[in-house]
Tab-separated table of C-alpha atoms in Angstrom:
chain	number	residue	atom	x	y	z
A	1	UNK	CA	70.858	23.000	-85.190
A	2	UNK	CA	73.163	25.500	-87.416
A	3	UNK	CA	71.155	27.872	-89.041
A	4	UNK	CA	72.891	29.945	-91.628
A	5	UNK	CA	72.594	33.766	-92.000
A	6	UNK	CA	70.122	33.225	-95.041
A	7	UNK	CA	67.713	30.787	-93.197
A	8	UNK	CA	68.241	33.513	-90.241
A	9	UNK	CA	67.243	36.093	-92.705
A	10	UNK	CA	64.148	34.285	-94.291
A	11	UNK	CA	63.054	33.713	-90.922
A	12	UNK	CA	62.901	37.226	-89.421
A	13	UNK	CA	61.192	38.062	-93.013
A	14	UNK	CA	58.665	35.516	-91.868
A	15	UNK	CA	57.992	36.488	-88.417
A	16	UNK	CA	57.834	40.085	-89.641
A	17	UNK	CA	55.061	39.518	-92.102
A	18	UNK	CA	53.163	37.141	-89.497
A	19	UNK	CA	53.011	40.180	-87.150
A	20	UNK	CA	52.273	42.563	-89.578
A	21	UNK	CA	49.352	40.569	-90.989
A	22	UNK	CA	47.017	41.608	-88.429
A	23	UNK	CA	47.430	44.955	-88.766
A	24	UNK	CA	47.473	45.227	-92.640
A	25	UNK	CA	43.943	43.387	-92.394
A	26	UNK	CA	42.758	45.353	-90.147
A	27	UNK	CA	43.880	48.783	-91.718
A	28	UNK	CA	43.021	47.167	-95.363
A	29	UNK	CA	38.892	46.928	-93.410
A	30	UNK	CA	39.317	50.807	-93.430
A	31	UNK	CA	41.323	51.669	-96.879
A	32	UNK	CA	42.638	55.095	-97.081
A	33	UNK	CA	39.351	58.332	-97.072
A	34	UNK	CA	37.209	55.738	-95.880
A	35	UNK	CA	35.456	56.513	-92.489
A	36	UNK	CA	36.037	54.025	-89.958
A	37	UNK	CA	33.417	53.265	-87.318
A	38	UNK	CA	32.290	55.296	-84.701
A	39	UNK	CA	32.184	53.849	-80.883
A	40	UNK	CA	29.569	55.666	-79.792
A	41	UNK	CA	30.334	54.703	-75.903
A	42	UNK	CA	33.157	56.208	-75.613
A	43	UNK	CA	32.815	59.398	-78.126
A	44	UNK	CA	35.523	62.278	-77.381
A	45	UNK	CA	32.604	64.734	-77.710
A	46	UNK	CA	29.491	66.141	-76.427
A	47	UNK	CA	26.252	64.991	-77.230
A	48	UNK	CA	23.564	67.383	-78.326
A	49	UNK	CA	20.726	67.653	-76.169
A	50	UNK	CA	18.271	69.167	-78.478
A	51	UNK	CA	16.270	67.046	-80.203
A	52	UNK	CA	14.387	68.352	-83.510
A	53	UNK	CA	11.367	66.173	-83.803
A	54	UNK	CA	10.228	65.185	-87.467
A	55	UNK	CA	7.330	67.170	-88.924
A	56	UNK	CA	4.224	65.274	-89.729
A	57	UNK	CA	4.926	65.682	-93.701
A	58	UNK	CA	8.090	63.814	-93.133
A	59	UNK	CA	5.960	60.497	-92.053
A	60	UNK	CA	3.280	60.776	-93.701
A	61	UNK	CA	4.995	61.514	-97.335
A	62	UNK	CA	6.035	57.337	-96.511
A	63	UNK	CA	2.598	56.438	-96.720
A	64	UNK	CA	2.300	58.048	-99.818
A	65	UNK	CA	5.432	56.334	-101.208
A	66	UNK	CA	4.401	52.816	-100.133
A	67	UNK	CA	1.706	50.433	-101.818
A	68	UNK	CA	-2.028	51.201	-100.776
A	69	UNK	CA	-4.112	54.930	-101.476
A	70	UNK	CA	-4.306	55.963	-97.228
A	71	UNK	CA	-6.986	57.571	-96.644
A	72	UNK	CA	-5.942	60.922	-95.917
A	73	UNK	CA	-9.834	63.008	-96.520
A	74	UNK	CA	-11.400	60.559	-93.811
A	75	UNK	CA	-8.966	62.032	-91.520
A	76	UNK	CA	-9.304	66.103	-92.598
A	77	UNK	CA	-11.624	67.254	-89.373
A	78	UNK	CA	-14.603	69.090	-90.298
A	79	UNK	CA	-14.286	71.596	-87.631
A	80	UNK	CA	-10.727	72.007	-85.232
A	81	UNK	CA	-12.127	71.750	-82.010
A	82	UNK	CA	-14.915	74.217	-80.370
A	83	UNK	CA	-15.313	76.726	-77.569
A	84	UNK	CA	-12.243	79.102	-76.295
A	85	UNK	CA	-9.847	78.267	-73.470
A	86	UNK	CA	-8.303	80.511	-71.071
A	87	UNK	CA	-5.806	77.683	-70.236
A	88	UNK	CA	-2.260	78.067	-71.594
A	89	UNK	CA	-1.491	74.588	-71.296
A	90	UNK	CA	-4.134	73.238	-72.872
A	91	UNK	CA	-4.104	75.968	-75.662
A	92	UNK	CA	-0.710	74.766	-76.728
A	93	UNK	CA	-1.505	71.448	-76.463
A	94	UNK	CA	-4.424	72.017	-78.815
A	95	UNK	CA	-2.345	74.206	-80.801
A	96	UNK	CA	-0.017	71.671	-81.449
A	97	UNK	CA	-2.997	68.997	-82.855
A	98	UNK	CA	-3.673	72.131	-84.976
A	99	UNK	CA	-0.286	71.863	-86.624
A	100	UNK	CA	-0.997	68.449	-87.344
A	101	UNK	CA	-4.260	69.312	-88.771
A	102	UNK	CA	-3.041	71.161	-91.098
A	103	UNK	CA	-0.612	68.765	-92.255
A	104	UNK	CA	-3.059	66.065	-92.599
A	105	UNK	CA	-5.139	68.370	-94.849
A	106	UNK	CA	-2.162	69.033	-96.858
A	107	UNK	CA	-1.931	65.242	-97.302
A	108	UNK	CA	-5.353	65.133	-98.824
A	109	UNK	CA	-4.888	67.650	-100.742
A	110	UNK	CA	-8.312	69.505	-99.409
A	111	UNK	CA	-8.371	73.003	-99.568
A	112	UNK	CA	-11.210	73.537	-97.188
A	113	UNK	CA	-9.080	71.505	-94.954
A	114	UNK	CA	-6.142	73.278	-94.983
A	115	UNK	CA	-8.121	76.953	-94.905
A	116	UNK	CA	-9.801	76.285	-92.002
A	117	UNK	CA	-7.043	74.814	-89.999
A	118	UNK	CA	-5.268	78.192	-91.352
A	119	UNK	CA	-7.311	79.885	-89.521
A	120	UNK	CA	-7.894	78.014	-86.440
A	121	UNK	CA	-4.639	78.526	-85.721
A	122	UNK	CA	-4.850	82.290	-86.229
A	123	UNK	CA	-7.332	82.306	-83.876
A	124	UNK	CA	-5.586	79.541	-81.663
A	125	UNK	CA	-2.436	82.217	-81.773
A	126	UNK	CA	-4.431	85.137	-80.683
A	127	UNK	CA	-5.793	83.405	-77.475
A	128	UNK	CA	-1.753	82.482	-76.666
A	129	UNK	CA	-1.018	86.536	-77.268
A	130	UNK	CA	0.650	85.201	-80.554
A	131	UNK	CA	-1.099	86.620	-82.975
A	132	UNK	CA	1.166	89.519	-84.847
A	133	UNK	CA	4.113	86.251	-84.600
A	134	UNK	CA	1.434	83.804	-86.627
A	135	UNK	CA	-0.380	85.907	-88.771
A	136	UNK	CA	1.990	86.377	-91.359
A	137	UNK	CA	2.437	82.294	-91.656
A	138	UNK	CA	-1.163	82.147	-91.250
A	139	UNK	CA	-1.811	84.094	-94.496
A	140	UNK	CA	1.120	82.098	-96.271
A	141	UNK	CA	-0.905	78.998	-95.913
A	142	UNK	CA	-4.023	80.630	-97.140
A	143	UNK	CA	-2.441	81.863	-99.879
A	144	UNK	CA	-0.318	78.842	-100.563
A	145	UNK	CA	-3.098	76.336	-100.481
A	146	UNK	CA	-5.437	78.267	-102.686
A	147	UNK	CA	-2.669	78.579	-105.693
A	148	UNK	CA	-2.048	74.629	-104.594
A	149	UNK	CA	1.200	74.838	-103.629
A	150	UNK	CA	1.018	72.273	-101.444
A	151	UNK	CA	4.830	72.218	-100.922
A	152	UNK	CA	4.623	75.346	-99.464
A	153	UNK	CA	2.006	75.016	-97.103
A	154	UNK	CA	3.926	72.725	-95.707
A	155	UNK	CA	7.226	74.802	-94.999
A	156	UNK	CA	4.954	77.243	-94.099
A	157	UNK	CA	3.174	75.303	-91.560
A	158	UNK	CA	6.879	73.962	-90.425
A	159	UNK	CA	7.411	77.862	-89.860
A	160	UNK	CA	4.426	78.395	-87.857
A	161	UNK	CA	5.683	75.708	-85.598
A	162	UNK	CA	9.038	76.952	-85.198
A	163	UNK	CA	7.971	80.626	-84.571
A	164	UNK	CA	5.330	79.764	-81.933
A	165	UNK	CA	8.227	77.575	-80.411
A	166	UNK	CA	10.296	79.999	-80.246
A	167	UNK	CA	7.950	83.112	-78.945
A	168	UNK	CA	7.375	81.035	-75.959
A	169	UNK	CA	10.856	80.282	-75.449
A	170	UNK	CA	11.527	83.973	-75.633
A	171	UNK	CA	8.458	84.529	-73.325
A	172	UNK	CA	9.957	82.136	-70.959
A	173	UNK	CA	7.346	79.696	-72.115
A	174	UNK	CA	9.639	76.811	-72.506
A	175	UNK	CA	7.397	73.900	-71.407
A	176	UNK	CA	4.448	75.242	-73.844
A	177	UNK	CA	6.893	74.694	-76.234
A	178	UNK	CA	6.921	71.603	-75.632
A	179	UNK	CA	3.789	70.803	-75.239
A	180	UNK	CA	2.862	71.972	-79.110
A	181	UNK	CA	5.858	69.667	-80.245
A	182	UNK	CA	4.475	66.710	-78.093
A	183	UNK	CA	0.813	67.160	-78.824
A	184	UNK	CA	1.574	67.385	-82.961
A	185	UNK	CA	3.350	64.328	-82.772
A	186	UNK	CA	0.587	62.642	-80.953
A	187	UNK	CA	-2.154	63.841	-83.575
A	188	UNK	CA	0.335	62.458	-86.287
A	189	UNK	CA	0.684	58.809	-84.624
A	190	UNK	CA	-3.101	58.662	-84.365
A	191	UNK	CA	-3.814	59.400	-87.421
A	192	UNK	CA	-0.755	57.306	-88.908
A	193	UNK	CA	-1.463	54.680	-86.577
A	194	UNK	CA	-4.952	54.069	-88.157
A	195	UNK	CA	-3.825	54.748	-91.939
A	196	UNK	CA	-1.265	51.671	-91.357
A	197	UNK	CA	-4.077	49.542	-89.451
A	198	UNK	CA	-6.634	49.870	-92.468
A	199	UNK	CA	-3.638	48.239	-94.512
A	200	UNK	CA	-0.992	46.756	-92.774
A	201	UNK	CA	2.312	45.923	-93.919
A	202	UNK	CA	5.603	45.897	-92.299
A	203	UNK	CA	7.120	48.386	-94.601
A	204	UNK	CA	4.552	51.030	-92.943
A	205	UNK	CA	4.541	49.396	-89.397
A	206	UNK	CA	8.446	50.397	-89.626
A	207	UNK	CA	7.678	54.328	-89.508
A	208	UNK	CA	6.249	53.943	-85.854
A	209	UNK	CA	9.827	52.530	-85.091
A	210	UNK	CA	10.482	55.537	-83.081
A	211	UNK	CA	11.316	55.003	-79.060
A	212	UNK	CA	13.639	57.075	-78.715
A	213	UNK	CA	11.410	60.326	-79.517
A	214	UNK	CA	8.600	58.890	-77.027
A	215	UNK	CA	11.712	58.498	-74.489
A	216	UNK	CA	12.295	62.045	-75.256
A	217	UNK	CA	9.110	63.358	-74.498
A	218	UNK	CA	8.843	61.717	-71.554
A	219	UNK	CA	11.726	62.978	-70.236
A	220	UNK	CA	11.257	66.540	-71.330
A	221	UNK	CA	7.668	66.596	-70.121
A	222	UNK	CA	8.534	65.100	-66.571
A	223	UNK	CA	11.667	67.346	-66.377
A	224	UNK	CA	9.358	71.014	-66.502
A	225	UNK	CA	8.750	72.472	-63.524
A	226	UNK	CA	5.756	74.614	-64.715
A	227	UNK	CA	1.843	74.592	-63.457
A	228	UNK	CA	1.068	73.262	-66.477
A	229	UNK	CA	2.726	69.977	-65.124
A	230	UNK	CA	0.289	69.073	-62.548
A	231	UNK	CA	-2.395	69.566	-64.772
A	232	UNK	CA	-4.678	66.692	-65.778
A	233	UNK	CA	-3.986	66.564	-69.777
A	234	UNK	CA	-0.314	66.690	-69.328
A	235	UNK	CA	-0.607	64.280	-66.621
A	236	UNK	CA	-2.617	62.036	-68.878
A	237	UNK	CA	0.087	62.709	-72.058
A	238	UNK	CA	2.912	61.546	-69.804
A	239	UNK	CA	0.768	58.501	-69.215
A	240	UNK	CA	-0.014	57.824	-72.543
A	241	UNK	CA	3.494	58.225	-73.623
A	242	UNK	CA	4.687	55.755	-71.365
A	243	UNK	CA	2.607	53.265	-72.896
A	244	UNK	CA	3.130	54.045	-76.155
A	245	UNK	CA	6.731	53.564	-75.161
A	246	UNK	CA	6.288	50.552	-74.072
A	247	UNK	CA	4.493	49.077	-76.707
A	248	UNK	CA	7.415	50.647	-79.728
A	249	UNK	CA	9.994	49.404	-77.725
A	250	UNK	CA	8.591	45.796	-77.438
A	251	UNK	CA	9.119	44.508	-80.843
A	252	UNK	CA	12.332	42.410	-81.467
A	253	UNK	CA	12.084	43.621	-85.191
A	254	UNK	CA	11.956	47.128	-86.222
A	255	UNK	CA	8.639	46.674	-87.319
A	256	UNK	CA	5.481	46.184	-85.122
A	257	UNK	CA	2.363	43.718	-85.612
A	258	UNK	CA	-0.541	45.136	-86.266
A	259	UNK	CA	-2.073	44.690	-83.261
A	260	UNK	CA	0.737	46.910	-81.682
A	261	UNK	CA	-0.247	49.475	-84.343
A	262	UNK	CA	-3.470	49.640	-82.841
A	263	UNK	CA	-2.771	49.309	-79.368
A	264	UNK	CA	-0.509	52.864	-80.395
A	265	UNK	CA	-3.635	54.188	-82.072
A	266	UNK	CA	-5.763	53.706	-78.808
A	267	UNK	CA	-3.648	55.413	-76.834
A	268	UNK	CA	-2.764	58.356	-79.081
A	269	UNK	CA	-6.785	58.925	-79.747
A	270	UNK	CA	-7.367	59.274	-76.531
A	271	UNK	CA	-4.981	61.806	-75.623
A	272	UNK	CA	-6.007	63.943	-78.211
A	273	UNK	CA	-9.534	63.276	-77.460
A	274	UNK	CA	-8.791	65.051	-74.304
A	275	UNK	CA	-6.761	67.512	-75.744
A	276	UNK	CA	-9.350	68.990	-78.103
A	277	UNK	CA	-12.043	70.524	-76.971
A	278	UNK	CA	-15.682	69.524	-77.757
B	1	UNK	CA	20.342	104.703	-87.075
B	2	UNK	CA	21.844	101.485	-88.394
B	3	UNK	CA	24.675	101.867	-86.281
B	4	UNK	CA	22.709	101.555	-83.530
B	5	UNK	CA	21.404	99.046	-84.141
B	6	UNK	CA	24.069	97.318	-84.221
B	7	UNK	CA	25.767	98.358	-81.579
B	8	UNK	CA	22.126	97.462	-79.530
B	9	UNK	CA	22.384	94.228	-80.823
B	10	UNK	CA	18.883	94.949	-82.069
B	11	UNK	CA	17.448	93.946	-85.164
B	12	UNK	CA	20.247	94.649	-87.560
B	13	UNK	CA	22.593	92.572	-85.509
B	14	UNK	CA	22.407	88.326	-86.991
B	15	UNK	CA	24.601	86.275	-84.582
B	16	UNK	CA	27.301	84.173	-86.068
B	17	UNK	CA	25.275	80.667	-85.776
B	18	UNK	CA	22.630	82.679	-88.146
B	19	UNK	CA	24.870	83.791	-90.781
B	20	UNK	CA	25.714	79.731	-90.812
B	21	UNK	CA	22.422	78.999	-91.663
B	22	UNK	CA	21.808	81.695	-94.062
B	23	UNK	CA	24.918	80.430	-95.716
B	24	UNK	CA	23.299	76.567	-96.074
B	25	UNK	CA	19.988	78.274	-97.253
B	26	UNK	CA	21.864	80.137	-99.756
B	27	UNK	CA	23.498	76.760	-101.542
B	28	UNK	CA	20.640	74.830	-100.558
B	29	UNK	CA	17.924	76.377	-102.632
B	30	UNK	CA	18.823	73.523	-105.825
B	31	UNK	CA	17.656	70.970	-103.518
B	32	UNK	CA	14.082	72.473	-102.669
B	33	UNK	CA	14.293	72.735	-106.457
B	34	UNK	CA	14.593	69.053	-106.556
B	35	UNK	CA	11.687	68.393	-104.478
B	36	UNK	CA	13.618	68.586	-101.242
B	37	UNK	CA	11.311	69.983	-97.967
B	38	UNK	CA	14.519	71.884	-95.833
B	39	UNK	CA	13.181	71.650	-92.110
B	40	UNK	CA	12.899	75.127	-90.126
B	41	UNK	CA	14.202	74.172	-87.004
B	42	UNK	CA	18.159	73.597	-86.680
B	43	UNK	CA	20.995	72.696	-84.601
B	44	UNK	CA	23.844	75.501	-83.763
B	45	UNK	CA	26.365	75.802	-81.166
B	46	UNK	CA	29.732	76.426	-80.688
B	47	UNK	CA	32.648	74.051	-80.830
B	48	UNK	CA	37.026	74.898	-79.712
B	49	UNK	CA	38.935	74.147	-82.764
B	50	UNK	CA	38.802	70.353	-82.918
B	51	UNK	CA	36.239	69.918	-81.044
B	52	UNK	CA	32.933	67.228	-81.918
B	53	UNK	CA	29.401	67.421	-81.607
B	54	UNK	CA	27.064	64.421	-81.972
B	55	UNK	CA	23.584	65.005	-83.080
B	56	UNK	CA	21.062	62.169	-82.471
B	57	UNK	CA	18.481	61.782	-84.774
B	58	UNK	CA	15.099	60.051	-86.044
B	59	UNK	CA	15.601	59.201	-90.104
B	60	UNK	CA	12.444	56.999	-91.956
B	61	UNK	CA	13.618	54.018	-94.508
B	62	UNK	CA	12.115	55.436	-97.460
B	63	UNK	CA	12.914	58.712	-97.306
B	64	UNK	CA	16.641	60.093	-98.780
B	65	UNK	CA	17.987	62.678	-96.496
B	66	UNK	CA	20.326	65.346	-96.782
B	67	UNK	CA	22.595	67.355	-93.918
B	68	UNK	CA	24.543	70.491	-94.142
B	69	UNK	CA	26.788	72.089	-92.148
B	70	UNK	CA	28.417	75.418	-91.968
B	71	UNK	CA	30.654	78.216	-90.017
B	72	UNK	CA	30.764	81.881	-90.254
B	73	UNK	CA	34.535	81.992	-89.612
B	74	UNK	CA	36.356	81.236	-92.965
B	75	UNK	CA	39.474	79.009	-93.098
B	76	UNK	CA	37.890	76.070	-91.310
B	77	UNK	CA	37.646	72.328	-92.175
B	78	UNK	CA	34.375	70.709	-91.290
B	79	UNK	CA	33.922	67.298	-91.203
B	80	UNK	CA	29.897	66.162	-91.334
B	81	UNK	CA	29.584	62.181	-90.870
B	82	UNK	CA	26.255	59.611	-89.914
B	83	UNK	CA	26.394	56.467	-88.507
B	84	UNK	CA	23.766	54.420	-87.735
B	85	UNK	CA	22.854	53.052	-84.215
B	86	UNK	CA	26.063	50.586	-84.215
B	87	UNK	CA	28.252	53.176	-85.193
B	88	UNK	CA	28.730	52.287	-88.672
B	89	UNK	CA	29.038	54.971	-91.156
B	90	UNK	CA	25.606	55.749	-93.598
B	91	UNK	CA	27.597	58.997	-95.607
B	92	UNK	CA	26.346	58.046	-99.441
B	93	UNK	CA	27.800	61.235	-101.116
B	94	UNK	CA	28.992	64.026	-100.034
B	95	UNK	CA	28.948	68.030	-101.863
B	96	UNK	CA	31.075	70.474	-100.656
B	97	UNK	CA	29.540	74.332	-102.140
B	98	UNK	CA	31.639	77.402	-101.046
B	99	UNK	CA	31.753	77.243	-96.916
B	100	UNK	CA	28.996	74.505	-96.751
B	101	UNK	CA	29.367	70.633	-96.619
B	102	UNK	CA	26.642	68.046	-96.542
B	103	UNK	CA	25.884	64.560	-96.538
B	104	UNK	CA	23.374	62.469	-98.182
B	105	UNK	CA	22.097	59.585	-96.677
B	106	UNK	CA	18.965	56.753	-97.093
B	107	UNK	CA	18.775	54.813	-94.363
B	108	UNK	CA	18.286	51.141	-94.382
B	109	UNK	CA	15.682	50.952	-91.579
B	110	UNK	CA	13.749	53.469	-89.742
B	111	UNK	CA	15.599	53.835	-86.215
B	112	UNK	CA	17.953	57.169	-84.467
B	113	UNK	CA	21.062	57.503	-85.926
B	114	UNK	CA	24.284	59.746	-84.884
B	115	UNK	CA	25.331	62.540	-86.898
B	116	UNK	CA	28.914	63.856	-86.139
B	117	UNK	CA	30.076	67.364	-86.934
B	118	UNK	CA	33.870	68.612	-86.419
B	119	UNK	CA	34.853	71.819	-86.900
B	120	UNK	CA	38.873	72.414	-87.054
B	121	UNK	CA	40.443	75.488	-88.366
B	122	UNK	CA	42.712	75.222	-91.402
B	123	UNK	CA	46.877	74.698	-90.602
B	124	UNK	CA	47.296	78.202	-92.111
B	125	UNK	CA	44.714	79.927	-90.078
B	126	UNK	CA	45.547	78.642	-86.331
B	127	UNK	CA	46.853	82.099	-85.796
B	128	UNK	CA	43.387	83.695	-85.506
B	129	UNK	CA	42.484	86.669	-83.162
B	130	UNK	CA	42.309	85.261	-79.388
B	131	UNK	CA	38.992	86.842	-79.464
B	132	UNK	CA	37.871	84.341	-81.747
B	133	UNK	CA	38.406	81.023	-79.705
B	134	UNK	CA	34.980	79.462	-80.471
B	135	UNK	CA	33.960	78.070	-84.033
B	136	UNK	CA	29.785	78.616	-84.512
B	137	UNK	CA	28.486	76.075	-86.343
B	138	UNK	CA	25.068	75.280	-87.804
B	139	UNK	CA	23.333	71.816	-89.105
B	140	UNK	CA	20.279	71.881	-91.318
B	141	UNK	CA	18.415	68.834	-92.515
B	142	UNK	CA	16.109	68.419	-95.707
B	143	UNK	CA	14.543	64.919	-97.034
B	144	UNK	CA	12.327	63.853	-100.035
């Protein structure tokens, strides 16, 4: 077959385009300032370790957003746990249920609420030789939730949180740290928990989509090397976590029945049942 | 007695990650303004020029998110992304106010996402002193 220079031409021109196709579509999937995928298995980075964990406002202002009035009052505690411990572990695990307290009051907007968990946690502070860090937060949320600002109180009580944390990490108090930041979340999911069981939807189910944090605290808690992990409450956190983890990670949706929702609530409950003294 | 201070590396001194995250405060404050809650607790670190840092991170559907990023050392580019569990970019909009750059994102369901954060400095400022080799960064998070 002659082929003449033209049909030689028109036929490179065609191959050329054929092989170019694939990568025009593929580079016209990711037009120019666009940002193109990320494969996070093979990042050329590190990973950061630390994990910030959401505060209890950050969940529970979903509620608010979402059909149904939770109950947030039936949930304000009428007194924040009784008697004085000597135990550092189980101060900071209490202290951290404290936290959530507060935020829970906040919710309701109930300034008895919020006053007295103001002050529990002074108290709280003093028994963990924290009391000159707190006091100034301590007063904020007084003063805060008495002019209403309920915005406020809520930085403020993210402050407390984050100066306690990082006192003990300066007192080489890492895993009490941790223990505050795993018992607050707890208190949160129990009280959440319940608030999405009195009126279930998927929407609100979806908030407890959250594995990966309960992975986290397992890990961190069974990584410390401190007294404090022998001890029966964190012994019985680590348990409870592992359940909970169990139960947010079995759902093939991102939301979880109801009866999951409750399963979660048991477990949380109990924990802090344990945590806070009678 | 300030001096001394200084020189102590007591109270007077701020280290570099800390001027980062006064600078995000700073151009930040419109946002509380706009009903924003700004989280306490941040990421920081240090990063080669170039380097990348992956943050991962709980977000709620329902709630709108923004991240911020800074350095101390001017002249630098910083790149801020999120991507979802896949992978796939979340960015919304992005705002860019003097050495700060954030991100705005609502995610479409409640699970950990990936935020990235590259730090390179600028063509015309590779020549900086050797004694300056790492980049601080910080990363601060509000939502509403």
């Amino acid at each position: 077959m002659d082929l003449s220079w033209t049909d030689w031409g028109n036929r490179v021109c065609r191959a050329f385009w054929l092989m170019a196709l694939p990568v025009m579509t593929v580079r016209a999937q990711t037009p120019p300032g666009a940002v193109a995928p990320l494969d996070l298995a093979s990042f050329p980075g590190s990973m950061i370790e630390e994990v910030i964990v959401p505060d209890p406002g950050e969940l529970f202002s979903l509620m608010d957003k979402l059909p149904g009035q939770p109950n947030w009052d039936g949930w304000v505690r009428s007194d924040f746990g009784k008697g004085t411990l000597t135990d550092r572990t189980r101060l900071a695990l209490w202290f951290g249920t404290l936290i959530a307290d507060g935020f829970i009051a906040v919710q309701a907007e109930n300034v008895e609420g919020v006053t007295k968990a103001g002050r529990r946690i002074l108290e709280l502070a003093e028994s963990l030789s924290l009391r000159d860090a707190v006091l100034p937060h301590s007063r904020a949320i007084i003063e805060a939730c008495e002019a209403k600002d309920w915005p406020r109180v809520r930085q403020e009580l993210d402050r407390t949180h984050k100066t306690v944390r990082e006192q003990m990490e300066m007192m080489r108090d890492e895993d009490l740290a941790q223990y505050v930041s795993v018992a607050g979340w707890l208190r949160g999911t129990e009280v959440l928990t319940s608030l999405i069981v009195e009126s279930y939807s998927q929407d609100k189910a979806e908030i407890l989509n959250q594995p990966d944090l309960a992975e986290h605290f397992i890990k961190q808690l069974s990584g410390l090397e401190g007294e404090g992990r022998a001890s029966e409450p964190v012994r019985a956190v680590i348990t409870g976590l592992k359940a909970v983890r169990q139960v947010m990670g079995s759902s093939t949706t991102t939301s979880l029945s109801s009866e999951s929702v409750e399963q979660i609530h048991g477990i949380c409950a109990g924990i802090v049942n344990q945590i806070v003294p009678k | 007695m300030m001096i001394f201070g200084a020189l102590l590396g007591g109270p007077a001194a701020r280290g570099a990650d800390e001027e980062a995250h006064a600078a995000i405060m700073a151009a930040v404050a419109g946002h509380v303004e706009d009903g924003f809650t700004i989280r306490e607790e941040y990421w920081k670190g240090e990063l080669e020029s170039g380097g990348k840092k992956l943050i991962r991170h709980q977000l709620f559907r329902g709630n709108e998110y923004w991240f911020w990023a800074a350095t101390s050392l001017p002249g630098c580019d910083i790149k801020l992304e999120v991507y979802d569990a896949n992978g796939v970019p979340v960015t919304l909009e992005r705002s860019e106010k003097g050495t700060v750059r954030g991100v705005r994102v609502t995610p479409a369901q409640t699970s950990s996402f990936y935020i990235l954060v590259q730090i390179s400095r600028a063509p015309g400022e590779q020549s900086a002193p050797p004694a300056v080799q790492l980049i601080d960064w910080a990363l601060v998070y509000g939502y509403r």
